[in-house]
Amino acid sequence: MTHSEPNRFTRAFDALDKVAKAIDAPLAIVGGMAAIRYGYPAMTDDIDVVASRDSLDLLLNHAPRFGLRVQWRSQSGWHTLSF
């Protein structure tokens, strides 16, 4: 997919893609953004990402290198990052 003018979502997706490649682990986009990607109407102001439990620490440790800030670390695994 080619974007003529990057917005905050495309920049965040690029950062997530770079993190996934750096840690060699897949990330799944779910929620509103996934619905929009597949043509369903949805309103959202965030990107919901799923990572394997095994790759969470790597994701959280590498995210800042790509402009993602860890806002919240949760014992249950529901962490919050911002871009």
PDB file of N, CA and C in Angstrom:
ATOM      1  N   MET A   1       0.844  -1.162   0.000  1.00  0.00           N
ATOM      2  CA  MET A   1       0.000   0.000   0.000  1.00  0.00           C
ATOM      3  C   MET A   1       0.899   1.237   0.000  1.00  0.00           C
ATOM      4  N   THR A   2       0.640   2.156  -0.904  1.00  0.00           N
ATOM      5  CA  THR A   2       1.424   3.374  -1.009  1.00  0.00           C
ATOM      6  C   THR A   2       0.610   4.552  -0.492  1.00  0.00           C
ATOM      7  N   HIS A   3       1.230   5.350   0.327  1.00  0.00           N
ATOM      8  CA  HIS A   3       0.573   6.532   0.882  1.00  0.00           C
ATOM      9  C   HIS A   3       1.312   7.756   0.372  1.00  0.00           C
ATOM     10  N   SER A   4       0.576   8.718  -0.191  1.00  0.00           N
ATOM     11  CA  SER A   4       1.231   9.906  -0.719  1.00  0.00           C
ATOM     12  C   SER A   4       1.665  10.860   0.386  1.00  0.00           C
ATOM     13  N   GLU A   5       0.924  10.890   1.476  1.00  0.00           N
ATOM     14  CA  GLU A   5       1.250  11.799   2.572  1.00  0.00           C
ATOM     15  C   GLU A   5       1.117  11.051   3.895  1.00  0.00           C
ATOM     16  N   PRO A   6       2.245  10.711   4.523  1.00  0.00           N
ATOM     17  CA  PRO A   6       2.164   9.957   5.778  1.00  0.00           C
ATOM     18  C   PRO A   6       1.423  10.739   6.863  1.00  0.00           C
ATOM     19  N   ASN A   7       0.537  10.059   7.563  1.00  0.00           N
ATOM     20  CA  ASN A   7      -0.127  10.659   8.715  1.00  0.00           C
ATOM     21  C   ASN A   7       0.357   9.928   9.961  1.00  0.00           C
ATOM     22  N   ARG A   8      -0.188  10.267  11.104  1.00  0.00           N
ATOM     23  CA  ARG A   8       0.318   9.663  12.346  1.00  0.00           C
ATOM     24  C   ARG A   8       0.117   8.157  12.365  1.00  0.00           C
ATOM     25  N   PHE A   9      -0.947   7.666  11.722  1.00  0.00           N
ATOM     26  CA  PHE A   9      -1.166   6.223  11.699  1.00  0.00           C
ATOM     27  C   PHE A   9      -0.160   5.520  10.797  1.00  0.00           C
ATOM     28  N   THR A  10       0.087   6.060   9.600  1.00  0.00           N
ATOM     29  CA  THR A  10       1.055   5.403   8.718  1.00  0.00           C
ATOM     30  C   THR A  10       2.452   5.449   9.321  1.00  0.00           C
ATOM     31  N   ARG A  11       2.792   6.543   9.998  1.00  0.00           N
ATOM     32  CA  ARG A  11       4.103   6.608  10.665  1.00  0.00           C
ATOM     33  C   ARG A  11       4.185   5.594  11.804  1.00  0.00           C
ATOM     34  N   ALA A  12       3.100   5.432  12.556  1.00  0.00           N
ATOM     35  CA  ALA A  12       3.083   4.449  13.647  1.00  0.00           C
ATOM     36  C   ALA A  12       3.165   3.033  13.090  1.00  0.00           C
ATOM     37  N   PHE A  13       2.443   2.760  11.990  1.00  0.00           N
ATOM     38  CA  PHE A  13       2.533   1.437  11.363  1.00  0.00           C
ATOM     39  C   PHE A  13       3.952   1.154  10.895  1.00  0.00           C
ATOM     40  N   ASP A  14       4.607   2.152  10.310  1.00  0.00           N
ATOM     41  CA  ASP A  14       5.996   1.982   9.882  1.00  0.00           C
ATOM     42  C   ASP A  14       6.892   1.657  11.069  1.00  0.00           C
ATOM     43  N   ALA A  15       6.697   2.355  12.186  1.00  0.00           N
ATOM     44  CA  ALA A  15       7.494   2.096  13.390  1.00  0.00           C
ATOM     45  C   ALA A  15       7.240   0.685  13.909  1.00  0.00           C
ATOM     46  N   LEU A  16       5.980   0.266  13.935  1.00  0.00           N
ATOM     47  CA  LEU A  16       5.657  -1.089  14.394  1.00  0.00           C
ATOM     48  C   LEU A  16       6.283  -2.137  13.482  1.00  0.00           C
ATOM     49  N   ASP A  17       6.258  -1.892  12.180  1.00  0.00           N
ATOM     50  CA  ASP A  17       6.869  -2.817  11.231  1.00  0.00           C
ATOM     51  C   ASP A  17       8.370  -2.935  11.483  1.00  0.00           C
ATOM     52  N   LYS A  18       9.022  -1.814  11.742  1.00  0.00           N
ATOM     53  CA  LYS A  18      10.462  -1.831  12.010  1.00  0.00           C
ATOM     54  C   LYS A  18      10.779  -2.570  13.305  1.00  0.00           C
ATOM     55  N   VAL A  19       9.967  -2.369  14.328  1.00  0.00           N
ATOM     56  CA  VAL A  19      10.176  -3.090  15.591  1.00  0.00           C
ATOM     57  C   VAL A  19      10.016  -4.587  15.360  1.00  0.00           C
ATOM     58  N   ALA A  20       8.961  -4.975  14.653  1.00  0.00           N
ATOM     59  CA  ALA A  20       8.711  -6.398  14.392  1.00  0.00           C
ATOM     60  C   ALA A  20       9.894  -7.033  13.673  1.00  0.00           C
ATOM     61  N   LYS A  21      10.448  -6.321  12.696  1.00  0.00           N
ATOM     62  CA  LYS A  21      11.608  -6.846  11.970  1.00  0.00           C
ATOM     63  C   LYS A  21      12.834  -6.909  12.873  1.00  0.00           C
ATOM     64  N   ALA A  22      13.018  -5.903  13.713  1.00  0.00           N
ATOM     65  CA  ALA A  22      14.186  -5.863  14.599  1.00  0.00           C
ATOM     66  C   ALA A  22      14.176  -6.999  15.610  1.00  0.00           C
ATOM     67  N   ILE A  23      12.997  -7.356  16.103  1.00  0.00           N
ATOM     68  CA  ILE A  23      12.921  -8.424  17.107  1.00  0.00           C
ATOM     69  C   ILE A  23      12.588  -9.767  16.471  1.00  0.00           C
ATOM     70  N   ASP A  24      12.423  -9.775  15.148  1.00  0.00           N
ATOM     71  CA  ASP A  24      12.122 -10.992  14.386  1.00  0.00           C
ATOM     72  C   ASP A  24      10.906 -11.721  14.959  1.00  0.00           C
ATOM     73  N   ALA A  25       9.830 -10.947  15.146  1.00  0.00           N
ATOM     74  CA  ALA A  25       8.595 -11.509  15.698  1.00  0.00           C
ATOM     75  C   ALA A  25       7.399 -10.858  15.004  1.00  0.00           C
ATOM     76  N   PRO A  26       6.399 -11.652  14.685  1.00  0.00           N
ATOM     77  CA  PRO A  26       5.210 -11.068  14.057  1.00  0.00           C
ATOM     78  C   PRO A  26       4.375 -10.276  15.052  1.00  0.00           C
ATOM     79  N   LEU A  27       3.723  -9.243  14.554  1.00  0.00           N
ATOM     80  CA  LEU A  27       2.754  -8.473  15.329  1.00  0.00           C
ATOM     81  C   LEU A  27       1.448  -8.507  14.549  1.00  0.00           C
ATOM     82  N   ALA A  28       0.340  -8.614  15.246  1.00  0.00           N
ATOM     83  CA  ALA A  28      -0.973  -8.615  14.601  1.00  0.00           C
ATOM     84  C   ALA A  28      -1.696  -7.319  14.934  1.00  0.00           C
ATOM     85  N   ILE A  29      -2.239  -6.678  13.915  1.00  0.00           N
ATOM     86  CA  ILE A  29      -3.060  -5.485  14.103  1.00  0.00           C
ATOM     87  C   ILE A  29      -4.499  -5.962  14.227  1.00  0.00           C
ATOM     88  N   VAL A  30      -5.163  -5.566  15.305  1.00  0.00           N
ATOM     89  CA  VAL A  30      -6.542  -5.992  15.563  1.00  0.00           C
ATOM     90  C   VAL A  30      -7.391  -4.754  15.874  1.00  0.00           C
ATOM     91  N   GLY A  31      -8.649  -4.947  16.137  1.00  0.00           N
ATOM     92  CA  GLY A  31      -9.514  -3.838  16.535  1.00  0.00           C
ATOM     93  C   GLY A  31      -9.948  -2.984  15.358  1.00  0.00           C
ATOM     94  N   GLY A  32     -10.157  -1.703  15.632  1.00  0.00           N
ATOM     95  CA  GLY A  32     -10.690  -0.780  14.642  1.00  0.00           C
ATOM     96  C   GLY A  32      -9.849  -0.653  13.388  1.00  0.00           C
ATOM     97  N   MET A  33      -8.536  -0.602  13.528  1.00  0.00           N
ATOM     98  CA  MET A  33      -7.671  -0.473  12.355  1.00  0.00           C
ATOM     99  C   MET A  33      -7.768  -1.695  11.454  1.00  0.00           C
ATOM    100  N   ALA A  34      -7.860  -2.864  12.039  1.00  0.00           N
ATOM    101  CA  ALA A  34      -8.028  -4.080  11.237  1.00  0.00           C
ATOM    102  C   ALA A  34      -9.363  -4.041  10.502  1.00  0.00           C
ATOM    103  N   ALA A  35     -10.405  -3.587  11.171  1.00  0.00           N
ATOM    104  CA  ALA A  35     -11.724  -3.483  10.533  1.00  0.00           C
ATOM    105  C   ALA A  35     -11.675  -2.515   9.353  1.00  0.00           C
ATOM    106  N   ILE A  36     -11.048  -1.361   9.549  1.00  0.00           N
ATOM    107  CA  ILE A  36     -10.934  -0.368   8.482  1.00  0.00           C
ATOM    108  C   ILE A  36     -10.162  -0.944   7.299  1.00  0.00           C
ATOM    109  N   ARG A  37      -9.077  -1.641   7.589  1.00  0.00           N
ATOM    110  CA  ARG A  37      -8.251  -2.242   6.529  1.00  0.00           C
ATOM    111  C   ARG A  37      -9.067  -3.168   5.641  1.00  0.00           C
ATOM    112  N   TYR A  38     -10.028  -3.864   6.223  1.00  0.00           N
ATOM    113  CA  TYR A  38     -10.837  -4.817   5.463  1.00  0.00           C
ATOM    114  C   TYR A  38     -12.183  -4.241   5.035  1.00  0.00           C
ATOM    115  N   GLY A  39     -12.302  -2.914   5.053  1.00  0.00           N
ATOM    116  CA  GLY A  39     -13.447  -2.251   4.470  1.00  0.00           C
ATOM    117  C   GLY A  39     -14.654  -2.047   5.356  1.00  0.00           C
ATOM    118  N   TYR A  40     -14.534  -2.345   6.633  1.00  0.00           N
ATOM    119  CA  TYR A  40     -15.650  -2.133   7.552  1.00  0.00           C
ATOM    120  C   TYR A  40     -15.567  -0.733   8.152  1.00  0.00           C
ATOM    121  N   PRO A  41     -16.691  -0.059   8.261  1.00  0.00           N
ATOM    122  CA  PRO A  41     -16.654   1.276   8.861  1.00  0.00           C
ATOM    123  C   PRO A  41     -16.350   1.188  10.356  1.00  0.00           C
ATOM    124  N   ALA A  42     -15.400   1.955  10.789  1.00  0.00           N
ATOM    125  CA  ALA A  42     -15.040   1.974  12.212  1.00  0.00           C
ATOM    126  C   ALA A  42     -14.382   3.314  12.514  1.00  0.00           C
ATOM    127  N   MET A  43     -14.566   3.764  13.729  1.00  0.00           N
ATOM    128  CA  MET A  43     -13.884   4.969  14.191  1.00  0.00           C
ATOM    129  C   MET A  43     -12.925   4.546  15.295  1.00  0.00           C
ATOM    130  N   THR A  44     -11.708   5.002  15.184  1.00  0.00           N
ATOM    131  CA  THR A  44     -10.716   4.654  16.195  1.00  0.00           C
ATOM    132  C   THR A  44      -9.658   5.745  16.252  1.00  0.00           C
ATOM    133  N   ASP A  45      -9.014   5.850  17.378  1.00  0.00           N
ATOM    134  CA  ASP A  45      -7.903   6.785  17.492  1.00  0.00           C
ATOM    135  C   ASP A  45      -6.664   6.089  18.033  1.00  0.00           C
ATOM    136  N   ASP A  46      -6.675   4.746  17.921  1.00  0.00           N
ATOM    137  CA  ASP A  46      -5.508   3.992  18.367  1.00  0.00           C
ATOM    138  C   ASP A  46      -5.287   2.793  17.457  1.00  0.00           C
ATOM    139  N   ILE A  47      -4.172   2.119  17.680  1.00  0.00           N
ATOM    140  CA  ILE A  47      -3.842   0.895  16.955  1.00  0.00           C
ATOM    141  C   ILE A  47      -3.675  -0.195  18.000  1.00  0.00           C
ATOM    142  N   ASP A  48      -4.491  -1.224  17.904  1.00  0.00           N
ATOM    143  CA  ASP A  48      -4.399  -2.353  18.830  1.00  0.00           C
ATOM    144  C   ASP A  48      -3.488  -3.406  18.215  1.00  0.00           C
ATOM    145  N   VAL A  49      -2.479  -3.809  18.982  1.00  0.00           N
ATOM    146  CA  VAL A  49      -1.469  -4.739  18.490  1.00  0.00           C
ATOM    147  C   VAL A  49      -1.405  -5.943  19.415  1.00  0.00           C
ATOM    148  N   VAL A  50      -1.274  -7.119  18.813  1.00  0.00           N
ATOM    149  CA  VAL A  50      -1.100  -8.346  19.587  1.00  0.00           C
ATOM    150  C   VAL A  50       0.272  -8.913  19.254  1.00  0.00           C
ATOM    151  N   ALA A  51       1.002  -9.275  20.300  1.00  0.00           N
ATOM    152  CA  ALA A  51       2.312  -9.915  20.151  1.00  0.00           C
ATOM    153  C   ALA A  51       2.322 -11.159  21.023  1.00  0.00           C
ATOM    154  N   SER A  52       3.155 -12.104  20.668  1.00  0.00           N
ATOM    155  CA  SER A  52       3.249 -13.311  21.492  1.00  0.00           C
ATOM    156  C   SER A  52       3.826 -12.954  22.855  1.00  0.00           C
ATOM    157  N   ARG A  53       3.448 -13.717  23.849  1.00  0.00           N
ATOM    158  CA  ARG A  53       3.956 -13.478  25.204  1.00  0.00           C
ATOM    159  C   ARG A  53       5.483 -13.550  25.223  1.00  0.00           C
ATOM    160  N   ASP A  54       6.045 -14.445  24.405  1.00  0.00           N
ATOM    161  CA  ASP A  54       7.500 -14.605  24.346  1.00  0.00           C
ATOM    162  C   ASP A  54       8.215 -13.370  23.798  1.00  0.00           C
ATOM    163  N   SER A  55       7.530 -12.577  22.978  1.00  0.00           N
ATOM    164  CA  SER A  55       8.194 -11.424  22.369  1.00  0.00           C
ATOM    165  C   SER A  55       7.857 -10.093  23.036  1.00  0.00           C
ATOM    166  N   LEU A  56       7.017 -10.105  24.067  1.00  0.00           N
ATOM    167  CA  LEU A  56       6.601  -8.847  24.700  1.00  0.00           C
ATOM    168  C   LEU A  56       7.768  -8.041  25.266  1.00  0.00           C
ATOM    169  N   ASP A  57       8.657  -8.684  26.006  1.00  0.00           N
ATOM    170  CA  ASP A  57       9.783  -7.946  26.584  1.00  0.00           C
ATOM    171  C   ASP A  57      10.665  -7.345  25.492  1.00  0.00           C
ATOM    172  N   LEU A  58      10.928  -8.127  24.442  1.00  0.00           N
ATOM    173  CA  LEU A  58      11.715  -7.600  23.325  1.00  0.00           C
ATOM    174  C   LEU A  58      11.019  -6.409  22.684  1.00  0.00           C
ATOM    175  N   LEU A  59       9.718  -6.533  22.472  1.00  0.00           N
ATOM    176  CA  LEU A  59       8.944  -5.443  21.881  1.00  0.00           C
ATOM    177  C   LEU A  59       9.050  -4.180  22.732  1.00  0.00           C
ATOM    178  N   LEU A  60       8.821  -4.315  24.028  1.00  0.00           N
ATOM    179  CA  LEU A  60       8.857  -3.150  24.917  1.00  0.00           C
ATOM    180  C   LEU A  60      10.254  -2.543  25.014  1.00  0.00           C
ATOM    181  N   ASN A  61      11.284  -3.374  24.966  1.00  0.00           N
ATOM    182  CA  ASN A  61      12.654  -2.871  25.058  1.00  0.00           C
ATOM    183  C   ASN A  61      13.124  -2.194  23.770  1.00  0.00           C
ATOM    184  N   HIS A  62      12.673  -2.680  22.620  1.00  0.00           N
ATOM    185  CA  HIS A  62      13.107  -2.123  21.337  1.00  0.00           C
ATOM    186  C   HIS A  62      12.228  -0.976  20.844  1.00  0.00           C
ATOM    187  N   ALA A  63      11.000  -0.891  21.305  1.00  0.00           N
ATOM    188  CA  ALA A  63      10.051   0.113  20.810  1.00  0.00           C
ATOM    189  C   ALA A  63      10.601   1.545  20.839  1.00  0.00           C
ATOM    190  N   PRO A  64      11.255   1.981  21.922  1.00  0.00           N
ATOM    191  CA  PRO A  64      11.750   3.365  21.956  1.00  0.00           C
ATOM    192  C   PRO A  64      12.758   3.693  20.847  1.00  0.00           C
ATOM    193  N   ARG A  65      13.497   2.707  20.375  1.00  0.00           N
ATOM    194  CA  ARG A  65      14.447   2.937  19.275  1.00  0.00           C
ATOM    195  C   ARG A  65      13.746   3.393  18.002  1.00  0.00           C
ATOM    196  N   PHE A  66      12.447   3.117  17.915  1.00  0.00           N
ATOM    197  CA  PHE A  66      11.691   3.427  16.702  1.00  0.00           C
ATOM    198  C   PHE A  66      10.608   4.475  16.951  1.00  0.00           C
ATOM    199  N   GLY A  67      10.764   5.243  18.029  1.00  0.00           N
ATOM    200  CA  GLY A  67       9.857   6.352  18.299  1.00  0.00           C
ATOM    201  C   GLY A  67       8.604   5.998  19.072  1.00  0.00           C
ATOM    202  N   LEU A  68       8.503   4.772  19.550  1.00  0.00           N
ATOM    203  CA  LEU A  68       7.348   4.351  20.345  1.00  0.00           C
ATOM    204  C   LEU A  68       7.707   4.457  21.821  1.00  0.00           C
ATOM    205  N   ARG A  69       6.873   5.132  22.589  1.00  0.00           N
ATOM    206  CA  ARG A  69       7.124   5.301  24.018  1.00  0.00           C
ATOM    207  C   ARG A  69       6.266   4.333  24.816  1.00  0.00           C
ATOM    208  N   VAL A  70       6.874   3.678  25.775  1.00  0.00           N
ATOM    209  CA  VAL A  70       6.129   2.779  26.657  1.00  0.00           C
ATOM    210  C   VAL A  70       5.495   3.645  27.741  1.00  0.00           C
ATOM    211  N   GLN A  71       4.179   3.759  27.710  1.00  0.00           N
ATOM    212  CA  GLN A  71       3.448   4.581  28.674  1.00  0.00           C
ATOM    213  C   GLN A  71       3.047   3.789  29.906  1.00  0.00           C
ATOM    214  N   TRP A  72       2.789   2.511  29.720  1.00  0.00           N
ATOM    215  CA  TRP A  72       2.262   1.689  30.807  1.00  0.00           C
ATOM    216  C   TRP A  72       2.703   0.253  30.610  1.00  0.00           C
ATOM    217  N   ARG A  73       3.240  -0.353  31.663  1.00  0.00           N
ATOM    218  CA  ARG A  73       3.545  -1.789  31.664  1.00  0.00           C
ATOM    219  C   ARG A  73       2.606  -2.450  32.650  1.00  0.00           C
ATOM    220  N   SER A  74       1.958  -3.492  32.211  1.00  0.00           N
ATOM    221  CA  SER A  74       0.952  -4.158  33.027  1.00  0.00           C
ATOM    222  C   SER A  74       1.356  -5.595  33.313  1.00  0.00           C
ATOM    223  N   GLN A  75       1.090  -6.055  34.514  1.00  0.00           N
ATOM    224  CA  GLN A  75       1.352  -7.450  34.879  1.00  0.00           C
ATOM    225  C   GLN A  75       0.568  -8.410  33.990  1.00  0.00           C
ATOM    226  N   SER A  76      -0.612  -7.983  33.551  1.00  0.00           N
ATOM    227  CA  SER A  76      -1.469  -8.863  32.754  1.00  0.00           C
ATOM    228  C   SER A  76      -1.080  -8.901  31.278  1.00  0.00           C
ATOM    229  N   GLY A  77      -0.152  -8.037  30.851  1.00  0.00           N
ATOM    230  CA  GLY A  77       0.278  -8.041  29.462  1.00  0.00           C
ATOM    231  C   GLY A  77      -0.409  -7.018  28.585  1.00  0.00           C
ATOM    232  N   TRP A  78      -1.302  -6.207  29.145  1.00  0.00           N
ATOM    233  CA  TRP A  78      -1.986  -5.161  28.382  1.00  0.00           C
ATOM    234  C   TRP A  78      -1.197  -3.862  28.532  1.00  0.00           C
ATOM    235  N   HIS A  79      -0.135  -3.719  27.758  1.00  0.00           N
ATOM    236  CA  HIS A  79       0.750  -2.569  27.851  1.00  0.00           C
ATOM    237  C   HIS A  79       0.239  -1.435  26.963  1.00  0.00           C
ATOM    238  N   THR A  80       0.681  -0.223  27.246  1.00  0.00           N
ATOM    239  CA  THR A  80       0.297   0.933  26.443  1.00  0.00           C
ATOM    240  C   THR A  80       1.550   1.606  25.906  1.00  0.00           C
ATOM    241  N   LEU A  81       1.588   1.768  24.589  1.00  0.00           N
ATOM    242  CA  LEU A  81       2.665   2.495  23.935  1.00  0.00           C
ATOM    243  C   LEU A  81       2.054   3.679  23.209  1.00  0.00           C
ATOM    244  N   SER A  82       2.828   4.734  23.036  1.00  0.00           N
ATOM    245  CA  SER A  82       2.349   5.875  22.253  1.00  0.00           C
ATOM    246  C   SER A  82       3.399   6.223  21.214  1.00  0.00           C
ATOM    247  N   PHE A  83       2.953   6.944  20.197  1.00  0.00           N
ATOM    248  CA  PHE A  83       3.848   7.314  19.103  1.00  0.00           C
ATOM    249  C   PHE A  83       3.768   8.804  18.904  1.00  0.00           C
TER     250      PHE A  83
END
